[in-house]
Amino acid sequence: MCGIAGEVSYSDKVSNNIDSFCKMQKVLSPRGPDQNGMYIKDNVALIHTRLSVIDVENGVQPMTVKYGEREYTIVYNGELYNTDEVRNELKLCGFNFITHSDTEVILKAFIQWREGSLNKFNGIFAFAVWDEYEKKLFFARDRLGVKPFFYTIKNNSFIFGSEIKALLQHKLVESVIDKNSIAEIMFIGPGRTPGYGVFKDIQEIKPACCGYYNKDGIKIRKYWTLQDKEHNDTFNETVEKVRYLIEDSIKRQLVSDVPIGTFLSGGLDSSIISSVANSYFKDKGQQLKTFSVTYENNDEYFKKSKFQPNNDNDFISKMVDYLGCEHHLITLNNKDLADALYMAVDARDLPGMADVDSSLLLFCKEIKKHCKVALSGECADEIFGGYPWYRDREIRAIKGFPWAQSTQYRKSFIKDEIKIPNAEEYVYSRYKDTLINTSKINGISPLESRMKEMMKLNIEWFMQTLLDRKDRMSMYNGLEVRVPFCDYRIVEYLYSVPWEFKDYKSYEKGLLREAVKDILPEEILWRKKSPYPKTHNPEYLKIVSNMLSEIVENDSSPVLSFIRKKELQNLLKVDTSTPWYGQLMTTPQTIAYFIQINYWMTKYKIRII
């Protein structure tokens, strides 16, 4: 993968901002440590840092193609999984190719079909193309928002980048937040309202959107959306189609010119990916590399719960024996985990999922020593209905985001004198807007209707938080992590599959389990869902509590500018049963979240207006 950034201006020569561009490129270098480049003309600067994965020698960017009297230049971050098909179609249109990189395919596809090229792509991407003849910039983001694209418009200049930190390096962009930013951090965080960058005036192109920036300003449109339709396949036909789509997606995403491996938690989703990948590598006479994460002394302190019924380690061992793969178990200690909370903010540019972020960051750092690309099981739960809130009737019936039923609790931390939007209205309006835009065919049952809403909520909100986490923590280490379950074809198909099929045998992700029953051991196939592993060692709680205590005792700590000191003190005394964000963020993670907020405000020199 890569980092992209740039500026388009019609009032000043962008060459006056070279210092800003060099800074922007430098902060994106972890995303692309292998190569970098710039394209600068009167109105435009395009900046790139490259992680070489496909066509290592020839896929250098920015890439410029002359076509007739016109010249087009692209900066691109992503991976196209149907490169060969699109390239062959372009050859029939008369195009020749000098590389076998997907960058050249995307650029020439845009030259041929303009916006229509997006409908031909199967992949994850964020890219920008400058049309030198028409003096305008086209930009686009993949259907499910796997790759990021942030932007701001300042003094008639369109400034963009893969990460917020790149924008903040530009001399026109300030680290400023306002009352809406505070509302976002406290009522939605670590999630984000789609398209909102939290910093004032910084926005993100929403998933499945594209647009142009020219002298007339910016125009953005949605080019893809989930549409409900009649599902006419029988259950057996549905099982076969699901099996085909999953295997095809995984195999497409195993294409790489550099070493590749898989995450392996011993859960259903990562085990499916590892099993398919293992067969793929065996056919090539190669051995699959798999990676798992655990924590120091975690077995000693692990306690079963409704959401985490068992430990991963036994199941990981069963899968490793079953596959015969080259396995790497990475053990993190709690001091490193706490210290990495700061690096996780550096990576995300925002307070995030606390140690759920920092553990992934450290995990990816170790994986990078063995592989440059890895496959992960994110997004299966959103589309197959794997989360507890899909199946718990009481939670399912509650109005609001099912993973964030803590608005009152969150609101209690904010000082009275801080005038911010009403908490309940802020959250509920976003929930309601998502439901209004949920596609449903006529005549479906109330249960089916609610499940469509649940899938839409999860894909547009919860999944985006996890994709943000996955992208920033992995790319901070120059590791490309691919997500086969995020193939838009799987999502499109599953959206219209009835809940009765997904809930086969009244079991979470029953349809998925049935589709892969012959490629997994029985113990793995029917293992109850367990979330991303986190530390259960009380040492971690002690460490983060001490860290927050130091912050609370210092009256100049920036977090205290809008957070009640007394409530933070209470948080340190009482192990509350109220989760901050689903089952992943309980008391230790809530404490760590406030540590991240304070660090974020300090490191980014944030000014509140």
Coordinates of C-alpha atoms in Angstrom, one line a residue:
M1 CA 0.0 0.0 0.0
C2 CA 1.0 3.6 0.0
G3 CA 0.5 7.1 1.2
I4 CA -0.9 9.8 -1.0
A5 CA -1.3 13.6 -0.6
G6 CA -1.5 16.8 -2.6
E7 CA -2.9 20.2 -3.3
V8 CA -4.9 21.8 -6.1
S9 CA -5.0 25.6 -6.1
Y10 CA -6.2 28.1 -8.7
S11 CA -5.2 31.3 -6.8
D12 CA -1.5 30.6 -6.1
K13 CA 1.3 28.6 -7.6
V14 CA 1.5 25.5 -5.5
S15 CA 5.3 25.5 -6.0
N16 CA 5.4 28.1 -3.3
N17 CA 4.4 25.4 -0.8
I18 CA 7.3 23.0 -1.4
D19 CA 8.2 23.0 2.2
S20 CA 4.7 21.9 3.2
F21 CA 4.8 19.1 0.6
C22 CA 8.1 17.8 1.9
K23 CA 6.7 17.7 5.4
M24 CA 3.5 16.0 4.2
Q25 CA 5.5 13.3 2.4
K26 CA 7.8 12.7 5.4
V27 CA 4.9 12.0 7.8
L28 CA 3.4 9.6 5.3
S29 CA 6.7 7.7 4.9
P30 CA 5.7 4.8 7.3
R31 CA 2.8 4.0 4.8
G32 CA 5.3 3.8 2.0
P33 CA 8.9 3.3 3.1
D34 CA 10.2 1.9 -0.2
Q35 CA 9.9 4.8 -2.6
N36 CA 8.6 8.4 -2.8
G37 CA 7.9 10.9 -5.5
M38 CA 6.2 14.3 -6.3
Y39 CA 4.5 15.8 -9.4
I40 CA 4.3 19.6 -9.3
K41 CA 2.8 21.9 -11.9
D42 CA 1.3 25.4 -11.6
N43 CA -2.0 24.3 -10.2
V44 CA -1.3 20.9 -8.7
A45 CA 1.1 19.0 -6.4
L46 CA 0.7 15.2 -6.1
I47 CA 2.7 13.4 -3.4
H48 CA 3.3 9.7 -3.0
T49 CA 5.1 7.3 -0.7
R50 CA 5.2 3.7 -1.8
L51 CA 5.1 0.3 -0.2
S52 CA 6.2 -2.0 -3.1
V53 CA 4.0 -5.1 -3.3
I54 CA 3.1 -5.6 -7.0
D55 CA 5.7 -4.9 -9.8
V56 CA 8.3 -3.7 -7.4
E57 CA 10.5 -2.3 -10.1
N58 CA 8.1 -0.5 -12.3
G59 CA 5.1 0.7 -10.3
V60 CA 6.7 4.0 -9.3
Q61 CA 4.3 7.0 -8.6
P62 CA 3.2 9.6 -9.3
M63 CA 2.5 7.9 -12.6
T64 CA 1.9 10.1 -15.7
V65 CA 0.4 8.9 -19.0
K66 CA 0.0 10.9 -22.2
Y67 CA -3.0 10.0 -24.2
G68 CA -3.5 12.0 -27.4
E69 CA -3.1 15.6 -26.6
R70 CA -3.9 15.0 -22.9
E71 CA -1.8 14.2 -19.9
Y72 CA -3.0 12.4 -16.8
T73 CA -1.2 11.8 -13.5
I74 CA -2.2 9.5 -10.7
V75 CA -1.4 9.0 -7.0
Y76 CA -3.0 5.8 -5.7
N77 CA -3.2 3.9 -2.5
G78 CA -4.7 0.4 -2.6
E79 CA -4.8 -2.9 -4.3
L80 CA -6.8 -4.0 -7.3
Y81 CA -7.8 -7.6 -7.2
N82 CA -9.2 -8.0 -10.7
T83 CA -6.2 -6.3 -12.4
D84 CA -5.8 -8.9 -15.2
E85 CA -9.5 -8.7 -16.2
V86 CA -9.5 -4.9 -16.4
R87 CA -6.2 -4.8 -18.2
N88 CA -7.4 -7.3 -20.8
E89 CA -10.5 -5.3 -21.4
L90 CA -8.4 -2.1 -21.9
K91 CA -6.2 -4.0 -24.4
L92 CA -9.3 -4.6 -26.5
C93 CA -9.8 -0.9 -26.4
G94 CA -6.3 -0.3 -27.8
F95 CA -4.3 0.4 -24.7
N96 CA -0.7 -1.0 -24.3
F97 CA 1.0 -1.5 -21.0
I98 CA 4.6 -1.0 -19.9
T99 CA 4.2 -2.4 -16.4
H100 CA 2.2 -5.1 -14.7
S101 CA 1.2 -2.8 -11.8
D102 CA -2.4 -2.1 -10.9
T103 CA -1.6 1.6 -10.9
E104 CA -1.2 1.7 -14.6
V105 CA -4.4 -0.2 -15.0
I106 CA -6.4 2.2 -12.8
L107 CA -5.1 5.2 -14.6
K108 CA -5.8 3.9 -18.1
A109 CA -9.2 2.7 -17.0
F110 CA -10.0 6.2 -15.9
I111 CA -8.8 7.6 -19.2
Q112 CA -11.1 5.2 -21.0
W113 CA -14.2 5.2 -18.8
R114 CA -13.9 8.2 -16.5
E115 CA -16.1 7.7 -13.4
G116 CA -17.5 4.5 -15.0
S117 CA -14.1 2.9 -14.3
L118 CA -15.0 2.6 -10.6
N119 CA -17.8 0.1 -11.5
K120 CA -15.2 -2.2 -13.0
F121 CA -12.8 -2.3 -10.0
N122 CA -12.7 -5.0 -7.4
G123 CA -10.3 -3.8 -4.8
I124 CA -9.5 -1.4 -2.0
F125 CA -8.4 2.1 -3.1
A126 CA -8.1 5.8 -2.6
F127 CA -6.7 7.7 -5.6
A128 CA -6.5 11.1 -7.3
V129 CA -6.0 11.8 -11.0
W130 CA -5.0 15.2 -12.3
D131 CA -6.2 16.0 -15.8
E132 CA -3.7 18.6 -17.0
Y133 CA -5.8 19.5 -20.1
E134 CA -8.9 20.3 -18.2
K135 CA -7.0 21.4 -15.1
K136 CA -9.1 19.4 -12.7
L137 CA -8.7 16.7 -10.1
F138 CA -10.7 13.5 -9.9
F139 CA -10.7 11.5 -6.7
A140 CA -12.4 8.3 -5.5
R141 CA -12.5 5.9 -2.6
D142 CA -13.4 2.2 -2.6
R143 CA -16.9 1.0 -2.0
L144 CA -16.5 -0.1 1.6
G145 CA -14.0 2.5 2.8
V146 CA -11.0 0.3 3.4
K147 CA -8.6 2.9 2.2
P148 CA -8.7 6.5 3.6
F149 CA -8.9 9.9 1.9
F150 CA -9.1 13.1 4.0
Y151 CA -9.3 16.6 2.7
T152 CA -9.8 20.3 3.5
I153 CA -10.5 23.4 1.4
K154 CA -8.6 26.5 2.5
N155 CA -8.2 29.7 0.6
N156 CA -9.6 28.1 -2.5
S157 CA -7.0 25.3 -2.2
F158 CA -8.1 21.6 -2.1
I159 CA -5.6 19.8 0.2
F160 CA -5.8 16.0 0.6
G161 CA -4.0 13.1 2.2
S162 CA -4.2 9.5 3.2
E163 CA -4.0 10.6 6.9
I164 CA -5.0 13.7 8.8
K165 CA -1.4 14.2 9.9
A166 CA -0.5 14.9 6.2
L167 CA -3.0 17.8 6.0
L168 CA -1.8 19.2 9.3
Q169 CA 1.7 19.6 7.8
H170 CA 0.4 22.1 5.3
K171 CA 0.9 25.8 6.3
L172 CA -2.8 26.6 5.7
V173 CA -4.1 23.9 8.0
E174 CA -4.4 24.3 11.8
S175 CA -4.9 21.8 14.7
V176 CA -8.2 23.2 15.7
I177 CA -11.3 21.6 17.2
D178 CA -14.7 23.0 18.2
K179 CA -17.8 22.0 20.2
N180 CA -18.8 19.5 17.5
S181 CA -15.3 17.9 17.7
I182 CA -15.7 17.4 21.4
A183 CA -19.2 15.9 20.9
E184 CA -17.7 13.5 18.4
I185 CA -14.9 12.4 20.7
M186 CA -17.1 12.0 23.7
F187 CA -20.4 10.7 22.2
I188 CA -19.3 8.8 19.1
G189 CA -15.6 8.0 19.7
P190 CA -13.6 6.0 19.0
G191 CA -16.0 5.8 16.0
R192 CA -16.5 8.7 13.7
T193 CA -19.5 10.1 11.9
P194 CA -19.0 9.1 8.2
G195 CA -17.1 11.8 6.4
Y196 CA -16.2 13.8 9.5
G197 CA -12.5 14.3 10.3
V198 CA -13.1 15.6 13.9
F199 CA -10.6 18.4 13.4
K200 CA -12.4 21.6 12.3
D201 CA -12.8 21.8 8.5
I202 CA -11.2 18.4 7.9
Q203 CA -13.4 15.9 6.2
E204 CA -13.1 12.5 4.7
I205 CA -14.5 11.3 1.3
K206 CA -17.1 8.8 2.3
P207 CA -16.9 5.2 1.1
A208 CA -18.2 4.6 -2.4
C209 CA -17.9 8.2 -3.3
C210 CA -16.0 10.1 -6.0
G211 CA -15.8 13.6 -7.2
Y212 CA -14.0 16.5 -8.9
Y213 CA -12.3 19.6 -7.8
N214 CA -11.8 22.4 -10.3
K215 CA -12.2 26.2 -10.5
D216 CA -15.9 25.9 -9.7
G217 CA -15.2 24.1 -6.5
I218 CA -15.9 20.6 -5.3
K219 CA -18.5 18.1 -6.5
I220 CA -18.9 14.7 -4.8
R221 CA -21.4 11.9 -5.6
K222 CA -22.0 8.4 -4.4
Y223 CA -21.3 5.8 -7.1
W224 CA -22.4 2.6 -5.2
T225 CA -24.8 1.8 -2.5
L226 CA -26.3 -1.4 -0.9
Q227 CA -29.6 -2.2 -2.6
D228 CA -32.1 -4.8 -1.3
K229 CA -33.6 -7.2 -3.8
E230 CA -35.5 -10.5 -4.0
H231 CA -33.3 -13.4 -3.0
N232 CA -34.4 -16.3 -5.2
D233 CA -31.6 -18.7 -4.4
T234 CA -32.5 -21.8 -2.3
F235 CA -30.5 -22.3 0.9
N236 CA -28.2 -24.9 -0.8
E237 CA -27.6 -22.5 -3.7
T238 CA -26.9 -19.7 -1.2
V239 CA -24.3 -21.9 0.6
E240 CA -22.6 -22.7 -2.7
K241 CA -22.6 -19.0 -3.8
V242 CA -21.2 -17.9 -0.4
R243 CA -18.5 -20.6 -0.6
Y244 CA -17.5 -19.5 -4.1
L245 CA -17.4 -15.8 -3.3
I246 CA -15.3 -16.3 -0.1
E247 CA -12.7 -18.6 -1.8
D248 CA -12.5 -16.4 -4.8
S249 CA -12.0 -13.3 -2.7
I250 CA -9.3 -14.9 -0.6
K251 CA -7.4 -16.3 -3.6
R252 CA -7.5 -13.0 -5.4
Q253 CA -6.0 -11.3 -2.4
L254 CA -3.2 -13.8 -2.1
V255 CA -1.5 -12.4 -5.2
S256 CA 1.7 -10.6 -4.2
D257 CA 5.3 -10.2 -5.4
V258 CA 6.4 -10.1 -1.7
P259 CA 6.1 -12.4 1.3
I260 CA 2.5 -12.8 2.5
G261 CA 0.9 -14.4 5.6
T262 CA -2.4 -14.5 7.6
F263 CA -3.7 -13.5 11.0
L264 CA -4.8 -16.6 12.9
S265 CA -6.8 -16.2 16.2
G266 CA -8.4 -19.7 16.2
G267 CA -11.7 -18.1 15.5
L268 CA -14.0 -18.9 12.5
D269 CA -13.1 -16.0 10.2
S270 CA -9.3 -16.0 10.4
S271 CA -9.3 -19.8 10.3
I272 CA -11.3 -19.8 7.0
I273 CA -8.8 -17.4 5.5
S274 CA -5.9 -19.4 6.7
S275 CA -7.3 -22.7 5.5
V276 CA -8.0 -21.4 2.0
A277 CA -4.6 -19.7 1.9
N278 CA -2.9 -22.8 3.1
S279 CA -4.3 -24.9 0.3
Y280 CA -3.3 -22.1 -2.2
F281 CA 0.4 -22.2 -0.9
K282 CA 0.5 -26.0 -0.8
D283 CA -0.4 -26.2 -4.4
K284 CA 2.6 -23.9 -5.1
G285 CA 4.9 -26.1 -3.0
Q286 CA 5.1 -23.3 -0.3
Q287 CA 4.3 -23.1 3.4
L288 CA 1.9 -20.6 4.8
K289 CA 3.0 -18.2 7.5
T290 CA 0.4 -17.5 10.2
F291 CA 0.5 -15.1 13.1
S292 CA -1.3 -14.9 16.5
V293 CA -1.2 -12.4 19.4
T294 CA -1.4 -13.1 23.1
Y295 CA -0.4 -11.3 26.3
E296 CA 2.0 -12.0 29.1
N297 CA 0.4 -14.3 31.7
N298 CA -3.0 -14.0 30.1
D299 CA -4.0 -17.6 30.6
E300 CA -3.5 -17.2 34.3
Y301 CA -5.9 -14.3 34.6
F302 CA -8.4 -15.1 31.8
K303 CA -12.1 -15.2 33.0
K304 CA -14.9 -16.5 30.9
S305 CA -17.7 -14.0 30.1
K306 CA -20.8 -13.8 28.0
F307 CA -18.8 -12.0 25.2
Q308 CA -15.5 -13.9 25.6
P309 CA -16.4 -17.5 26.4
N310 CA -13.0 -19.1 25.9
N311 CA -9.3 -18.3 25.3
D312 CA -7.8 -18.4 21.9
N313 CA -4.6 -20.4 22.6
D314 CA -6.1 -23.9 22.5
F315 CA -7.9 -23.2 19.2
I316 CA -4.9 -21.6 17.6
S317 CA -2.9 -24.8 18.4
K318 CA -5.6 -27.0 16.8
M319 CA -5.6 -24.9 13.6
V320 CA -1.8 -24.9 13.4
D321 CA -1.7 -28.7 13.7
Y322 CA -4.5 -28.9 11.1
L323 CA -2.7 -26.7 8.6
G324 CA 0.9 -27.6 9.2
C325 CA 1.8 -24.0 8.7
E326 CA 4.8 -22.0 9.9
H327 CA 3.2 -20.3 12.9
H328 CA 4.4 -17.3 14.9
L329 CA 2.9 -16.6 18.3
I330 CA 3.6 -13.0 19.4
T331 CA 3.4 -12.3 23.2
L332 CA 3.0 -8.7 24.3
N333 CA 3.8 -7.4 27.7
N334 CA 1.5 -5.0 29.5
K335 CA 4.1 -2.2 29.9
D336 CA 4.7 -2.1 26.2
L337 CA 1.0 -2.3 25.5
A338 CA 0.4 0.8 27.7
D339 CA 3.3 2.7 26.3
A340 CA 2.1 2.0 22.7
L341 CA -1.1 3.9 23.5
Y342 CA 0.8 7.0 22.4
M343 CA 2.0 5.5 19.1
A344 CA -1.5 4.4 18.4
V345 CA -2.7 8.0 18.6
D346 CA 0.3 9.0 16.3
A347 CA -0.9 6.4 13.9
R348 CA -4.6 7.2 14.0
D349 CA -4.3 11.0 14.5
L350 CA -7.2 10.7 17.0
P351 CA -8.0 9.0 20.3
G352 CA -8.8 5.4 19.3
M353 CA -9.7 2.0 20.7
A354 CA -7.1 2.2 23.4
D355 CA -5.1 -1.0 23.8
V356 CA -7.3 -2.6 21.2
D357 CA -5.4 -0.3 18.8
S358 CA -2.0 -0.4 20.5
S359 CA -1.9 -4.2 20.6
L360 CA -2.6 -4.4 16.9
L361 CA 0.1 -1.8 16.3
L362 CA 2.7 -3.9 18.2
F363 CA 1.4 -7.1 16.6
C364 CA 1.8 -5.7 13.1
K365 CA 5.3 -4.5 14.0
E366 CA 6.3 -8.1 14.7
I367 CA 4.6 -9.5 11.6
K368 CA 6.4 -7.0 9.4
K369 CA 9.7 -8.8 10.3
H370 CA 8.4 -11.9 8.4
C371 CA 5.9 -10.5 5.8
K372 CA 5.0 -7.4 3.9
V373 CA 1.4 -8.4 3.4
A374 CA -1.1 -10.2 5.6
L375 CA -4.8 -11.2 5.4
S376 CA -7.2 -10.5 8.2
G377 CA -10.7 -11.7 9.1
E378 CA -12.3 -8.3 9.7
C379 CA -15.8 -7.5 8.4
A380 CA -17.3 -11.1 8.5
D381 CA -19.3 -10.3 11.6
E382 CA -20.9 -7.3 10.1
I383 CA -22.2 -9.1 7.0
F384 CA -23.0 -12.5 8.4
G385 CA -24.6 -11.2 11.6
G386 CA -21.9 -12.4 14.1
Y387 CA -22.0 -9.8 16.8
P388 CA -24.0 -10.3 20.0
W389 CA -26.3 -7.4 19.2
Y390 CA -27.6 -9.2 16.0
R391 CA -28.9 -12.0 18.2
D392 CA -29.9 -10.5 21.5
R393 CA -33.5 -9.5 21.0
E394 CA -33.4 -6.8 23.7
I395 CA -30.3 -5.1 22.4
R396 CA -31.6 -5.4 18.8
A397 CA -34.8 -3.6 19.7
I398 CA -33.2 -0.6 21.4
K399 CA -33.1 2.6 19.3
G400 CA -29.6 3.7 18.9
F401 CA -26.2 2.2 18.1
P402 CA -26.2 -1.2 19.7
W403 CA -22.4 -1.1 20.5
A404 CA -22.7 2.3 22.2
Q405 CA -25.5 2.3 24.7
S406 CA -23.6 4.6 27.1
T407 CA -24.5 8.1 26.1
Q408 CA -25.6 9.1 29.6
Y409 CA -22.4 7.7 31.1
R410 CA -20.2 9.5 28.5
K411 CA -22.1 12.8 29.0
S412 CA -21.3 12.7 32.8
F413 CA -17.6 13.4 32.1
I414 CA -18.1 16.7 30.4
K415 CA -18.0 20.0 32.3
D416 CA -21.3 21.9 32.6
E417 CA -19.8 25.1 31.2
I418 CA -18.8 23.4 27.9
K419 CA -21.6 24.2 25.6
I420 CA -21.8 21.3 23.1
P421 CA -24.6 19.7 21.2
N422 CA -27.2 17.7 23.2
A423 CA -25.7 14.2 23.6
E424 CA -28.8 12.2 23.0
E425 CA -29.8 14.3 19.9
Y426 CA -26.3 14.2 18.5
V427 CA -26.2 10.4 18.6
Y428 CA -29.8 9.6 17.7
S429 CA -29.8 11.9 14.7
R430 CA -27.0 10.0 13.2
Y431 CA -28.6 6.7 14.0
K432 CA -31.9 7.8 12.5
D433 CA -30.3 9.2 9.3
T434 CA -28.7 5.7 8.7
L435 CA -32.1 4.0 9.1
I436 CA -33.8 6.4 6.7
N437 CA -31.2 5.5 4.0
T438 CA -31.6 1.7 4.5
S439 CA -32.7 -0.1 1.3
K440 CA -35.6 -2.5 1.9
I441 CA -37.9 -4.3 -0.6
N442 CA -41.6 -4.2 0.1
G443 CA -43.4 -6.8 2.1
I444 CA -40.5 -8.1 4.3
S445 CA -41.2 -9.0 7.9
P446 CA -40.4 -6.7 10.8
L447 CA -37.5 -9.0 11.8
E448 CA -36.1 -8.9 8.2
S449 CA -36.5 -5.1 8.1
R450 CA -34.6 -4.7 11.4
M451 CA -31.8 -7.0 10.2
K452 CA -31.3 -4.8 7.1
E453 CA -31.0 -1.9 9.4
M454 CA -28.6 -3.7 11.6
M455 CA -26.4 -4.6 8.7
K456 CA -26.4 -1.0 7.4
L457 CA -25.6 0.4 10.8
N458 CA -22.7 -2.1 11.3
I459 CA -21.2 -1.6 7.8
E460 CA -21.4 2.2 7.9
W461 CA -20.4 2.7 11.6
F462 CA -18.8 -0.1 13.6
M463 CA -17.0 -1.6 10.6
Q464 CA -15.5 1.7 9.7
T465 CA -14.0 2.0 13.2
L466 CA -12.3 -1.3 12.7
L467 CA -11.1 -0.5 9.2
D468 CA -9.6 2.8 10.5
R469 CA -7.9 0.8 13.1
K470 CA -6.6 -1.9 10.7
D471 CA -5.3 0.6 8.2
R472 CA -3.6 3.0 10.6
M473 CA -2.0 0.4 12.9
S474 CA -0.7 -1.8 10.1
M475 CA 0.4 1.0 7.8
Y476 CA 2.2 2.7 10.7
N477 CA 4.5 -0.3 10.4
G478 CA 4.6 -0.5 6.6
L479 CA 2.5 -3.7 6.6
E480 CA -0.3 -4.1 4.1
V481 CA -3.3 -5.9 5.7
R482 CA -6.0 -7.1 3.3
V483 CA -9.6 -7.9 4.3
P484 CA -11.1 -10.6 2.0
F485 CA -14.5 -10.4 3.7
C486 CA -14.7 -6.8 2.6
D487 CA -15.1 -7.8 -1.1
Y488 CA -18.1 -5.8 -2.3
R489 CA -19.5 -8.8 -4.1
I490 CA -19.9 -10.7 -0.8
V491 CA -21.5 -7.7 0.9
E492 CA -23.9 -7.1 -2.0
Y493 CA -25.0 -10.7 -2.0
L494 CA -25.3 -11.1 1.8
Y495 CA -27.4 -7.9 2.1
S496 CA -30.4 -9.6 0.4
V497 CA -29.9 -13.1 2.0
P498 CA -32.7 -13.6 4.5
W499 CA -31.9 -13.7 8.2
E500 CA -33.3 -17.2 8.4
F501 CA -30.5 -18.4 6.1
K502 CA -27.8 -16.5 8.0
D503 CA -29.1 -17.8 11.3
Y504 CA -28.9 -21.4 10.1
K505 CA -29.3 -23.9 13.0
S506 CA -30.0 -20.9 15.2
Y507 CA -26.3 -20.4 15.4
E508 CA -24.3 -17.2 14.9
K509 CA -23.0 -17.0 11.3
G510 CA -24.6 -20.4 10.7
L511 CA -24.7 -19.8 6.9
L512 CA -21.0 -19.1 6.9
R513 CA -20.2 -22.2 9.0
E514 CA -22.2 -24.4 6.7
A515 CA -20.4 -23.0 3.6
V516 CA -17.0 -23.9 4.9
K517 CA -17.7 -27.0 7.0
D518 CA -15.3 -29.2 5.0
I519 CA -12.2 -27.0 5.4
L520 CA -12.1 -26.6 9.2
P521 CA -11.8 -29.0 12.2
E522 CA -15.1 -29.4 14.0
E523 CA -13.9 -27.6 17.1
I524 CA -13.1 -24.5 15.1
L525 CA -16.2 -24.7 12.9
W526 CA -18.6 -24.5 15.8
R527 CA -16.5 -22.4 18.2
K528 CA -18.6 -19.6 19.7
K529 CA -17.6 -16.2 18.6
S530 CA -14.8 -14.6 20.7
P531 CA -13.7 -11.0 20.2
Y532 CA -10.3 -9.7 19.4
P533 CA -8.0 -10.8 22.3
K534 CA -7.2 -8.3 25.0
T535 CA -5.1 -8.5 28.1
H536 CA -6.8 -9.8 31.3
N537 CA -3.7 -9.2 33.4
P538 CA -4.5 -6.8 36.3
E539 CA -1.1 -5.3 35.8
Y540 CA -2.3 -3.5 32.7
L541 CA -5.2 -1.8 34.7
K542 CA -2.7 -0.8 37.4
I543 CA -0.3 0.7 34.8
V544 CA -3.0 2.8 32.9
S545 CA -4.6 3.8 36.2
N546 CA -1.2 5.3 37.3
M547 CA -0.8 7.0 34.0
L548 CA -4.3 8.7 34.2
S549 CA -3.7 9.6 37.9
E550 CA -0.7 11.6 36.9
I551 CA -2.7 13.4 34.3
V552 CA -5.6 14.1 36.7
E553 CA -3.2 15.5 39.4
N554 CA -1.7 18.0 36.9
D555 CA -4.2 20.8 36.6
S556 CA -2.6 21.9 33.3
S557 CA -3.4 18.7 31.6
P558 CA -5.4 19.6 28.4
V559 CA -8.0 17.0 28.8
L560 CA -9.2 18.8 32.0
S561 CA -10.2 21.8 29.9
F562 CA -13.5 20.0 29.1
I563 CA -13.5 16.9 31.3
R564 CA -14.5 16.8 35.0
K565 CA -11.6 15.9 37.2
K566 CA -14.0 14.3 39.7
E567 CA -15.4 11.9 37.2
L568 CA -11.9 10.8 36.1
Q569 CA -11.1 10.2 39.8
N570 CA -14.3 8.1 40.1
L571 CA -13.3 6.1 37.0
L572 CA -10.0 5.2 38.7
K573 CA -11.8 4.0 41.9
V574 CA -14.8 2.1 40.5
D575 CA -14.7 -0.8 38.0
T576 CA -17.9 0.2 36.2
S577 CA -20.1 -2.3 34.4
T578 CA -20.8 0.3 31.6
P579 CA -18.7 -0.4 28.5
W580 CA -17.5 2.6 26.5
Y581 CA -17.7 1.0 23.1
G582 CA -19.1 -2.5 22.8
Q583 CA -17.5 -5.4 24.6
L584 CA -14.0 -4.4 23.5
M585 CA -13.8 -1.3 25.7
T586 CA -14.6 -1.7 29.4
T587 CA -13.0 0.1 32.4
P588 CA -9.2 -0.4 31.5
Q589 CA -9.9 0.7 27.9
T590 CA -12.0 3.7 29.1
I591 CA -9.1 4.8 31.3
A592 CA -6.7 4.4 28.4
Y593 CA -9.1 6.4 26.1
F594 CA -8.8 9.4 28.3
I595 CA -5.0 9.0 28.4
Q596 CA -5.1 9.0 24.6
I597 CA -7.3 12.2 24.5
N598 CA -4.9 14.0 26.7
Y599 CA -1.8 12.9 24.7
W600 CA -3.6 13.8 21.4
M601 CA -4.3 17.3 22.6
T602 CA -0.7 17.7 23.8
K603 CA 1.1 16.1 20.8
Y604 CA -1.1 17.8 18.1
K605 CA -1.0 21.2 20.0
I606 CA -4.8 21.3 19.7
R607 CA -6.6 24.6 20.1
I608 CA -10.3 24.6 21.1
I609 CA -12.4 27.4 19.6

